[in-house]
PDB file of C-alpha atoms in Angstrom:
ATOM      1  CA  UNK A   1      62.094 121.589 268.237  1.00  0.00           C
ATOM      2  CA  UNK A   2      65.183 122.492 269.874  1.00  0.00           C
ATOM      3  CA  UNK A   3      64.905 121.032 272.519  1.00  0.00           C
ATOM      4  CA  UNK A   4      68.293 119.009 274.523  1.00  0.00           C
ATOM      5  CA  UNK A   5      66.560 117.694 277.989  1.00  0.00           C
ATOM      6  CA  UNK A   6      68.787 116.627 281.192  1.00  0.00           C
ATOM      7  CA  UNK A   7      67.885 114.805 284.385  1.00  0.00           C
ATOM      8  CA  UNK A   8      68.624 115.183 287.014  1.00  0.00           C
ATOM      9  CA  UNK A   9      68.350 118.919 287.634  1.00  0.00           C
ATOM     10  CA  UNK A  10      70.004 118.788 290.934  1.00  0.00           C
ATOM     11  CA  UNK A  11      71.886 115.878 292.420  1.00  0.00           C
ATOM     12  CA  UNK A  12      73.767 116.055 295.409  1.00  0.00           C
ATOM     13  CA  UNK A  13      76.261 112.678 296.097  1.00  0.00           C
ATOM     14  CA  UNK A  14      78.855 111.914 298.540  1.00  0.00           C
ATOM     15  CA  UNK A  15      82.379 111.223 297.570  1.00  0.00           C
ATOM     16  CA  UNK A  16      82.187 107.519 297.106  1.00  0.00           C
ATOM     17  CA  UNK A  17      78.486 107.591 295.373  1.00  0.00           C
ATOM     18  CA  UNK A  18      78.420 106.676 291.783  1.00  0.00           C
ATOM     19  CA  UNK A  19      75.730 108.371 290.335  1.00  0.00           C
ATOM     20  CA  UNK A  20      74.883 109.444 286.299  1.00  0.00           C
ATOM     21  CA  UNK A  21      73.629 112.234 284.364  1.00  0.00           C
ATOM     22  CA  UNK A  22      71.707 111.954 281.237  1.00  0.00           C
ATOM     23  CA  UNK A  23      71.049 114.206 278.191  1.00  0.00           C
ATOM     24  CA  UNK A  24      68.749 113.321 275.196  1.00  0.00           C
ATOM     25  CA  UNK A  25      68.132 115.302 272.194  1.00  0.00           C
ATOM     26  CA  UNK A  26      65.925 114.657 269.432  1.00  0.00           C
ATOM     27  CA  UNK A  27      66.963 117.188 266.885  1.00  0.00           C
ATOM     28  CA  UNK A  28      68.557 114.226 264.741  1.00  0.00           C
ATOM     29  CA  UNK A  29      72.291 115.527 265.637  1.00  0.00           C
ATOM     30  CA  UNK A  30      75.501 113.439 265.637  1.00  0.00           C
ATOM     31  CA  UNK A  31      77.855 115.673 267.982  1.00  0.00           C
ATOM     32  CA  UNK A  32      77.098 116.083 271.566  1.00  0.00           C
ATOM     33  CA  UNK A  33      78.871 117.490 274.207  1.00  0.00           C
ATOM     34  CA  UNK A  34      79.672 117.894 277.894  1.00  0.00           C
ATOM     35  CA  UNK A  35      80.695 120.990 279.485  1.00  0.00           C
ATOM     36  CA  UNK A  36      81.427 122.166 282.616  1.00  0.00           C
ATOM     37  CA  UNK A  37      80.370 125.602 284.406  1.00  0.00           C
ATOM     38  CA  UNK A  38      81.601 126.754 287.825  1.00  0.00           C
ATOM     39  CA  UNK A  39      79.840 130.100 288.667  1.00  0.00           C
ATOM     40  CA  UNK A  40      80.737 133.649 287.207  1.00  0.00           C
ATOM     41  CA  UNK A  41      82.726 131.427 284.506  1.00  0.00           C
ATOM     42  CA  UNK A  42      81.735 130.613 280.323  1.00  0.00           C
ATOM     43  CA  UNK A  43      81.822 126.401 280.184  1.00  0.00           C
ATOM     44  CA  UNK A  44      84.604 124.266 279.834  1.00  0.00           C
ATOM     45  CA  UNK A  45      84.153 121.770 277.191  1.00  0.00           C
ATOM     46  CA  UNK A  46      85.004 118.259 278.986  1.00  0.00           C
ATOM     47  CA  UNK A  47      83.956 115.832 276.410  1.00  0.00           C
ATOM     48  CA  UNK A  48      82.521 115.403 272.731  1.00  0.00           C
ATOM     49  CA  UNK A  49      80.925 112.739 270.632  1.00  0.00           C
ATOM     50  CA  UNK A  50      81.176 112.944 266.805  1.00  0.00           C
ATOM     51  CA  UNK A  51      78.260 109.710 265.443  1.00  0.00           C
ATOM     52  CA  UNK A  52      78.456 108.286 268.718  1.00  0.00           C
ATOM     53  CA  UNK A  53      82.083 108.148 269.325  1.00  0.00           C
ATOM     54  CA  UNK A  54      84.103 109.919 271.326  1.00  0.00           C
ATOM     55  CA  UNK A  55      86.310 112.538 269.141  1.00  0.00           C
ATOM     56  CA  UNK A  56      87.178 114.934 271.472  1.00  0.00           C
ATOM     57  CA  UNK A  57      88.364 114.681 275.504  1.00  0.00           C
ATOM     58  CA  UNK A  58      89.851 118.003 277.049  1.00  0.00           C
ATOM     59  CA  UNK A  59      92.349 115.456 280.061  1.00  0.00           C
ATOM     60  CA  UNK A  60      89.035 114.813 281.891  1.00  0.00           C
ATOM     61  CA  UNK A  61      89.934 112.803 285.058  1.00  0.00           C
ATOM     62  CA  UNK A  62      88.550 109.480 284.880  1.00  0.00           C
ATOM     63  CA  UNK A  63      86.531 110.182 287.732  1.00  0.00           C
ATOM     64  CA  UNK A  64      83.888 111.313 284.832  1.00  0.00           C
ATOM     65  CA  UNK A  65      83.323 108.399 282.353  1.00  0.00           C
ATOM     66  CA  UNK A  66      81.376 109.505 279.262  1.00  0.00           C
ATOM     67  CA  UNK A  67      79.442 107.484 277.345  1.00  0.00           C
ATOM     68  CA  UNK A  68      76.961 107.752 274.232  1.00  0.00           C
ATOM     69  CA  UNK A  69      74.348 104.583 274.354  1.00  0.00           C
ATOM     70  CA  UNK A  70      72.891 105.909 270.709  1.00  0.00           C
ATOM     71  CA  UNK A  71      72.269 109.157 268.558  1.00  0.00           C
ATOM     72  CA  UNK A  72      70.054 110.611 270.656  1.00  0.00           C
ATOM     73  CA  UNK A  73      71.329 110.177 274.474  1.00  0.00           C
ATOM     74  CA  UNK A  74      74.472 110.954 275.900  1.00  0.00           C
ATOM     75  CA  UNK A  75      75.182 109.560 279.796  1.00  0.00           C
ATOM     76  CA  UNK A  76      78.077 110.747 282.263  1.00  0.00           C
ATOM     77  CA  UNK A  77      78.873 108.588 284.798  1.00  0.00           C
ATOM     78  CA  UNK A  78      80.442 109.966 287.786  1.00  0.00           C
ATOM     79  CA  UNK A  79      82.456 108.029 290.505  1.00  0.00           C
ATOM     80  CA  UNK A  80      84.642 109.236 293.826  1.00  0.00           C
ATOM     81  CA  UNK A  81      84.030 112.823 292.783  1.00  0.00           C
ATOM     82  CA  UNK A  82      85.471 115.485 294.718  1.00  0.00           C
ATOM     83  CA  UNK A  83      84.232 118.970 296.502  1.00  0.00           C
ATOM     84  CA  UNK A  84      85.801 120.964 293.498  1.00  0.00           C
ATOM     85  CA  UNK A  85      83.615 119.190 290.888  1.00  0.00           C
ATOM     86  CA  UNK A  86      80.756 120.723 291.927  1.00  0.00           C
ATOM     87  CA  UNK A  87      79.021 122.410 289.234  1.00  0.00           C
ATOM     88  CA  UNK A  88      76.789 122.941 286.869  1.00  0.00           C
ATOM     89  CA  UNK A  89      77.049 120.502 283.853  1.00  0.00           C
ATOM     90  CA  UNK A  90      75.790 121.370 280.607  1.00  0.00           C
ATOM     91  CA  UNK A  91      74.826 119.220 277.573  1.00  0.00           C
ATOM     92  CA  UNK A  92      74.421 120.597 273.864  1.00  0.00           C
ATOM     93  CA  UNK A  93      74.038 118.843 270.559  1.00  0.00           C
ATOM     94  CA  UNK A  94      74.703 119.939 267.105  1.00  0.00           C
ATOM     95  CA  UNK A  95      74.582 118.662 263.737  1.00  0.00           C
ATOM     96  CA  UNK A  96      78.268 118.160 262.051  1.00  0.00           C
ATOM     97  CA  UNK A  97      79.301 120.379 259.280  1.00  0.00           C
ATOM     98  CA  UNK A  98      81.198 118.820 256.173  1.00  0.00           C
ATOM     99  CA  UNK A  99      84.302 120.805 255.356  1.00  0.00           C
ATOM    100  CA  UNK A 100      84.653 124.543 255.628  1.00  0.00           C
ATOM    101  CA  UNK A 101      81.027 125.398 256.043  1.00  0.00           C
ATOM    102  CA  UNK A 102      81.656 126.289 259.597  1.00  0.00           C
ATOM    103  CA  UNK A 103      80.341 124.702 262.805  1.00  0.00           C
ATOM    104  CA  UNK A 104      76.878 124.876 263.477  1.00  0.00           C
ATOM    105  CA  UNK A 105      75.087 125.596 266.482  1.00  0.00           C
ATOM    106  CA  UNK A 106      75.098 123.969 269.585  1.00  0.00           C
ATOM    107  CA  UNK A 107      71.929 123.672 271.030  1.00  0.00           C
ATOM    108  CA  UNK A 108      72.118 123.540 274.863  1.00  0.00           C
ATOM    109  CA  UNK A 109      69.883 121.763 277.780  1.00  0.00           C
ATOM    110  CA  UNK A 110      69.694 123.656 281.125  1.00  0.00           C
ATOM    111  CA  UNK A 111      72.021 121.404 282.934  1.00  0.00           C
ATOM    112  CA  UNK A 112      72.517 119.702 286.315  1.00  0.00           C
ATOM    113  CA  UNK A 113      73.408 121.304 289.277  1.00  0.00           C
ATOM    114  CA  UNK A 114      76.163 119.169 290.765  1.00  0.00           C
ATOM    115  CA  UNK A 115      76.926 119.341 294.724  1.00  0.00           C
ATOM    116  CA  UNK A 116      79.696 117.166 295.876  1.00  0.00           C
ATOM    117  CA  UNK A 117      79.793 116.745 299.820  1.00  0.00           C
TER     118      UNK A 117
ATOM    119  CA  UNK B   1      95.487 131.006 267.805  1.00  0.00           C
ATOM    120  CA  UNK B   2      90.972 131.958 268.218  1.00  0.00           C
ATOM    121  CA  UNK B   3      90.811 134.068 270.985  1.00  0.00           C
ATOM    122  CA  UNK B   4      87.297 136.373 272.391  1.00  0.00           C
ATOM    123  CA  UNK B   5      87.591 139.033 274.348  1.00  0.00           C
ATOM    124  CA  UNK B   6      84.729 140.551 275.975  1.00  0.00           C
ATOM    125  CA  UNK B   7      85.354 144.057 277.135  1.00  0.00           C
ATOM    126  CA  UNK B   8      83.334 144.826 279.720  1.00  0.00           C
ATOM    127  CA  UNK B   9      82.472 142.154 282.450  1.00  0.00           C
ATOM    128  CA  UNK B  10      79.779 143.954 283.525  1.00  0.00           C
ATOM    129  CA  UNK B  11      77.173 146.687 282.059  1.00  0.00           C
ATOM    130  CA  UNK B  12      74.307 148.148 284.232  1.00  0.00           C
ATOM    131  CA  UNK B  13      71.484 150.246 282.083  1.00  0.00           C
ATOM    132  CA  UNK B  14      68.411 151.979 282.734  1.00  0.00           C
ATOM    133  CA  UNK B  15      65.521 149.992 281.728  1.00  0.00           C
ATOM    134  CA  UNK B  16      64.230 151.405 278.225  1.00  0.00           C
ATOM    135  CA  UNK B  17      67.581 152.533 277.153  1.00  0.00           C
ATOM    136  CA  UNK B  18      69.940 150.976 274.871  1.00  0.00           C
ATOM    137  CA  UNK B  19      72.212 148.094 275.640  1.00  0.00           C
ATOM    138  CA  UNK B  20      75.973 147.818 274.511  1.00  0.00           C
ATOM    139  CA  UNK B  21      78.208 144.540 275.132  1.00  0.00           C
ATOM    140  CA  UNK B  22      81.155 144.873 273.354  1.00  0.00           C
ATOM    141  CA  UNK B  23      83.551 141.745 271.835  1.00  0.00           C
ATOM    142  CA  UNK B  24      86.915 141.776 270.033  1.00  0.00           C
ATOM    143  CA  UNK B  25      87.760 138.464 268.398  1.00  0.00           C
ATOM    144  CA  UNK B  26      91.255 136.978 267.076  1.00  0.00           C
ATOM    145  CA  UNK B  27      91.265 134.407 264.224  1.00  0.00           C
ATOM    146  CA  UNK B  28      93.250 132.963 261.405  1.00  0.00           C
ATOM    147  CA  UNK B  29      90.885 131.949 259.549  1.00  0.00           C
ATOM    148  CA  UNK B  30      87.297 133.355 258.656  1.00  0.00           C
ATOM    149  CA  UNK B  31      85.895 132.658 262.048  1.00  0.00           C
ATOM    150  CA  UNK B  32      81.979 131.710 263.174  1.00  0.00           C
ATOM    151  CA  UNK B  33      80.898 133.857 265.882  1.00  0.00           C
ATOM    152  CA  UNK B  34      77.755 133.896 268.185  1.00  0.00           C
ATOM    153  CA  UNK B  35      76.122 135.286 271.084  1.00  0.00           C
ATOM    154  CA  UNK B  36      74.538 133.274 274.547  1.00  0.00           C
ATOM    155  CA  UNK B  37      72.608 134.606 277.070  1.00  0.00           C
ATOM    156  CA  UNK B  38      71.890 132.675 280.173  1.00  0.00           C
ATOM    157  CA  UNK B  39      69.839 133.930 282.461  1.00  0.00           C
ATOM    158  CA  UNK B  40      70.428 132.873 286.332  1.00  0.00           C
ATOM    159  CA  UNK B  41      70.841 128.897 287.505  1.00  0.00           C
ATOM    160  CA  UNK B  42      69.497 128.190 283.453  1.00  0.00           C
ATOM    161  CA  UNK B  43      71.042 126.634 280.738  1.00  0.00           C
ATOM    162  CA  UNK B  44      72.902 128.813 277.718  1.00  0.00           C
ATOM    163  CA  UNK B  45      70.297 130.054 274.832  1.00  0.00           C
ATOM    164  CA  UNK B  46      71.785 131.359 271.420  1.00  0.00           C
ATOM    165  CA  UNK B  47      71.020 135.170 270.646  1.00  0.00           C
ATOM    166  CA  UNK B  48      72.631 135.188 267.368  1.00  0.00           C
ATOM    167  CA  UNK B  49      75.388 133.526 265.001  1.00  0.00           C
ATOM    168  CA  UNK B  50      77.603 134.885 262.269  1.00  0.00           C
ATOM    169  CA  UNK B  51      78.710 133.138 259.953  1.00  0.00           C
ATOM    170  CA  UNK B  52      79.927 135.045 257.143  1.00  0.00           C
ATOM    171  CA  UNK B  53      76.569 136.192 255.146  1.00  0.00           C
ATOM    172  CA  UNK B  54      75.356 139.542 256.078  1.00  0.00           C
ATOM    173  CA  UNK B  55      77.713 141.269 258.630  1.00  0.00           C
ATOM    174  CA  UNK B  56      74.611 142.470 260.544  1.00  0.00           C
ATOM    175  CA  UNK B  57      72.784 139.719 262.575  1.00  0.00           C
ATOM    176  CA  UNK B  58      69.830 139.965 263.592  1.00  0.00           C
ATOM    177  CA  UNK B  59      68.756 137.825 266.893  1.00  0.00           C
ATOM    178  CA  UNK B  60      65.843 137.163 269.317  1.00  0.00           C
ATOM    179  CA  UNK B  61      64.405 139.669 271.671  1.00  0.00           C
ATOM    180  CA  UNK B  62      65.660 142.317 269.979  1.00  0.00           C
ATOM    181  CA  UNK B  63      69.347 141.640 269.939  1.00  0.00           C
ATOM    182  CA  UNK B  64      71.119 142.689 267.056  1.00  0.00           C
ATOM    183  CA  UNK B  65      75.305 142.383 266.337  1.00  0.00           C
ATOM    184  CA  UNK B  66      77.459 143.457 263.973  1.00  0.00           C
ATOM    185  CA  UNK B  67      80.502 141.927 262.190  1.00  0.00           C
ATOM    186  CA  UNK B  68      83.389 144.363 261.480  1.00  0.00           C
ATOM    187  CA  UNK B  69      86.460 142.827 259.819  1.00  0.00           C
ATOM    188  CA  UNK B  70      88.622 145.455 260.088  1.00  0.00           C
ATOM    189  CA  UNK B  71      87.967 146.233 263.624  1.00  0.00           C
ATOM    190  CA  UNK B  72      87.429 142.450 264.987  1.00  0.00           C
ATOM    191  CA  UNK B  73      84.557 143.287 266.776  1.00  0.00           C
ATOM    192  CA  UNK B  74      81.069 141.553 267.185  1.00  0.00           C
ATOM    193  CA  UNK B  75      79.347 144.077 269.535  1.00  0.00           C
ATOM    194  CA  UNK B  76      75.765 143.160 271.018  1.00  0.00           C
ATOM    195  CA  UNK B  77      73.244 145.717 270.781  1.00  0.00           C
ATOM    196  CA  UNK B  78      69.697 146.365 271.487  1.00  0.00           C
ATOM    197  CA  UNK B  79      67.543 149.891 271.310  1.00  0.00           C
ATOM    198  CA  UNK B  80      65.781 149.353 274.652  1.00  0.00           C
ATOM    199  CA  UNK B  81      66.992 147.139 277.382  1.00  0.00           C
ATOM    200  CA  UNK B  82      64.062 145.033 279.103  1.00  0.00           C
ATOM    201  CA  UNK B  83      64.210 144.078 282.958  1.00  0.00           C
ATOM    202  CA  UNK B  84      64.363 140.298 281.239  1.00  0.00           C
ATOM    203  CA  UNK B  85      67.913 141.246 279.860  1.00  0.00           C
ATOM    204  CA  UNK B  86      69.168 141.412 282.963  1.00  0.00           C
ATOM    205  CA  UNK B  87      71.681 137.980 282.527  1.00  0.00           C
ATOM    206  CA  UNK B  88      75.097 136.905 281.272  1.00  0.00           C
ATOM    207  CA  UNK B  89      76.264 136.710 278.128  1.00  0.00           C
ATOM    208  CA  UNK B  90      78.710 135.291 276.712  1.00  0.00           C
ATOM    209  CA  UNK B  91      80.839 135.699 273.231  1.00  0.00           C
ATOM    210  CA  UNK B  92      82.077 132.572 271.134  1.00  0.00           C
ATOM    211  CA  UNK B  93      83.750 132.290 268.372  1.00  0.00           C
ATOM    212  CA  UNK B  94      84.992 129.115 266.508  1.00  0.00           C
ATOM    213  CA  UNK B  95      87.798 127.007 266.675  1.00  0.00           C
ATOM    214  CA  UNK B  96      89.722 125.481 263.550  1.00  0.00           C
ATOM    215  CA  UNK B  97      88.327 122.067 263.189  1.00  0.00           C
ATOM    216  CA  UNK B  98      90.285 119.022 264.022  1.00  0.00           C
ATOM    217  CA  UNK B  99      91.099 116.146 261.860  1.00  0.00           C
ATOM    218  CA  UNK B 100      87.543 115.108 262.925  1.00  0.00           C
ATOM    219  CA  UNK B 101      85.910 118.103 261.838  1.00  0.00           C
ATOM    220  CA  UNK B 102      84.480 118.818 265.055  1.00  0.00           C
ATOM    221  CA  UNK B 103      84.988 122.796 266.284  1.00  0.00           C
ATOM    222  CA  UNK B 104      85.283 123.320 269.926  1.00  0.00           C
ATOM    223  CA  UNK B 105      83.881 126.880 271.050  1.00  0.00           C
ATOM    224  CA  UNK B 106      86.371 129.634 272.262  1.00  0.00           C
ATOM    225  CA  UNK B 107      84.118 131.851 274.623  1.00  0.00           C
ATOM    226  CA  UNK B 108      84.778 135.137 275.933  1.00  0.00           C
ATOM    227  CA  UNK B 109      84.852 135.532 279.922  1.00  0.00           C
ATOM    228  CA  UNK B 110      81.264 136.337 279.444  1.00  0.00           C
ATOM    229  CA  UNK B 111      79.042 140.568 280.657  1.00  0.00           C
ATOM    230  CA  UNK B 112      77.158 140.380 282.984  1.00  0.00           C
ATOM    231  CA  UNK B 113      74.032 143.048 282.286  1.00  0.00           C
ATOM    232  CA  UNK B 114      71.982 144.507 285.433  1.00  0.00           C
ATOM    233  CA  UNK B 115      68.895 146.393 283.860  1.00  0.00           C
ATOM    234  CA  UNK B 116      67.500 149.188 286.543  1.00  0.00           C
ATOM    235  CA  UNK B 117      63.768 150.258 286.922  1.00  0.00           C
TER     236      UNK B 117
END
């Protein structure tokens, strides 16, 4: 199975809304990630988790506060976004590589379609 | 520094006939390279990976990709394009890993591939 689920698939929220997205994977990985997709455009990684902790954060504003409840769920919590963070978010998980055996896959879920009014 | 450059950013074919997306790659290192499709408002699927063992990779649905040192290329093919190719599809190759070990994912600007009846 692999399989990385996200809910919502479409949220629409008003600049002062706080609202969350959630990814869940049961694949047994310990990195997940958060990326970013505006249309026509590959994703821009905005956040990763390495056994739960955050190891990696691209200058994210704080508007978009990460956070990884166990192994196999990942949340974003969004507050006083604006118009230009609408998108479509993406989640992937992959399992982490010792040394130089090179990254492995990330497996992604089909992400949220963000509208910011 | 890993760069991907895709060279086309968009590829129209006749269904039944073969497909060519073509990808040039900078590294310093022995790099990991893959393939994504997504097809539109879905999440990113992996075609293929590389990752040093035989230098021709065989994916799903038919995809198939090369890896030529000396040239730096990781070109995409398939025999007989399918209406269901029609998508975008993106290039990646691998970062160095941090003092983490995580890899981010250095993607090419992505092809987008119309398939005509």
């Amino acid at each position: 199975d692999t399989e990385v689920t996200q809910t919502p698939k479409h949220l629409v929220m008003g600049m002062t809304n706080k609202k969350s997205l959630k990814c869940e994977q049961h694949m047994g990985h310990r990195a997940m990630y958060w990326y970013k997709q505006k249309a026509k455009k590959p994703p821009e990684l905005m956040f990763v988790y390495s056994y739960e902790k955050l190891s990696i954060n691209e200058s994210v504003p704080s508007r978009f506060s990460p956070e990884c409840p166990n192994s196999s769920l990942l949340n974003l919590h969004l507050h006083a976004l604006q118009p230009e963070d609408s998108a479509l978010y993406l989640c992937a998980s992959s399992r982490i590589r010792s040394g130089t055996k090179g990254p492995d896959t990330q497996y992604f879920g089909p992400g949220t379609r963000l509208t910011v009014l | 520094a890993q760069s991907v450059t895709q060279l086309d950013s968009h590829v129209s074919v006749s269904e039944g006939t073969p497909v060519l997306l073509r990808c040039n790659y900078s590294s310093s290192y022995s790099p990991s390279l893959f393939w994504y499709v997504q097809h539109p408002n879905k999440g990113l699927q992996l075609l293929l990976k590389y990752t040093s063992a035989a230098t021709l990779v065989k994916g799903i649905n038919g995809f198939e990709a090369e890896f030529k040192k000396s040239e730096t290329s990781f070109h995409l093919t398939k025999p007989s394009a399918h209406m269901s190719d029609a998508a975008e599809y993106f290039c990646v190759v691998s970062d160095i890993p941090n003092a983490g070990n995580n890899r981010k994912l250095i993607w090419g600007l992505g092809t987008s591939l119309g398939v005509n009846p």
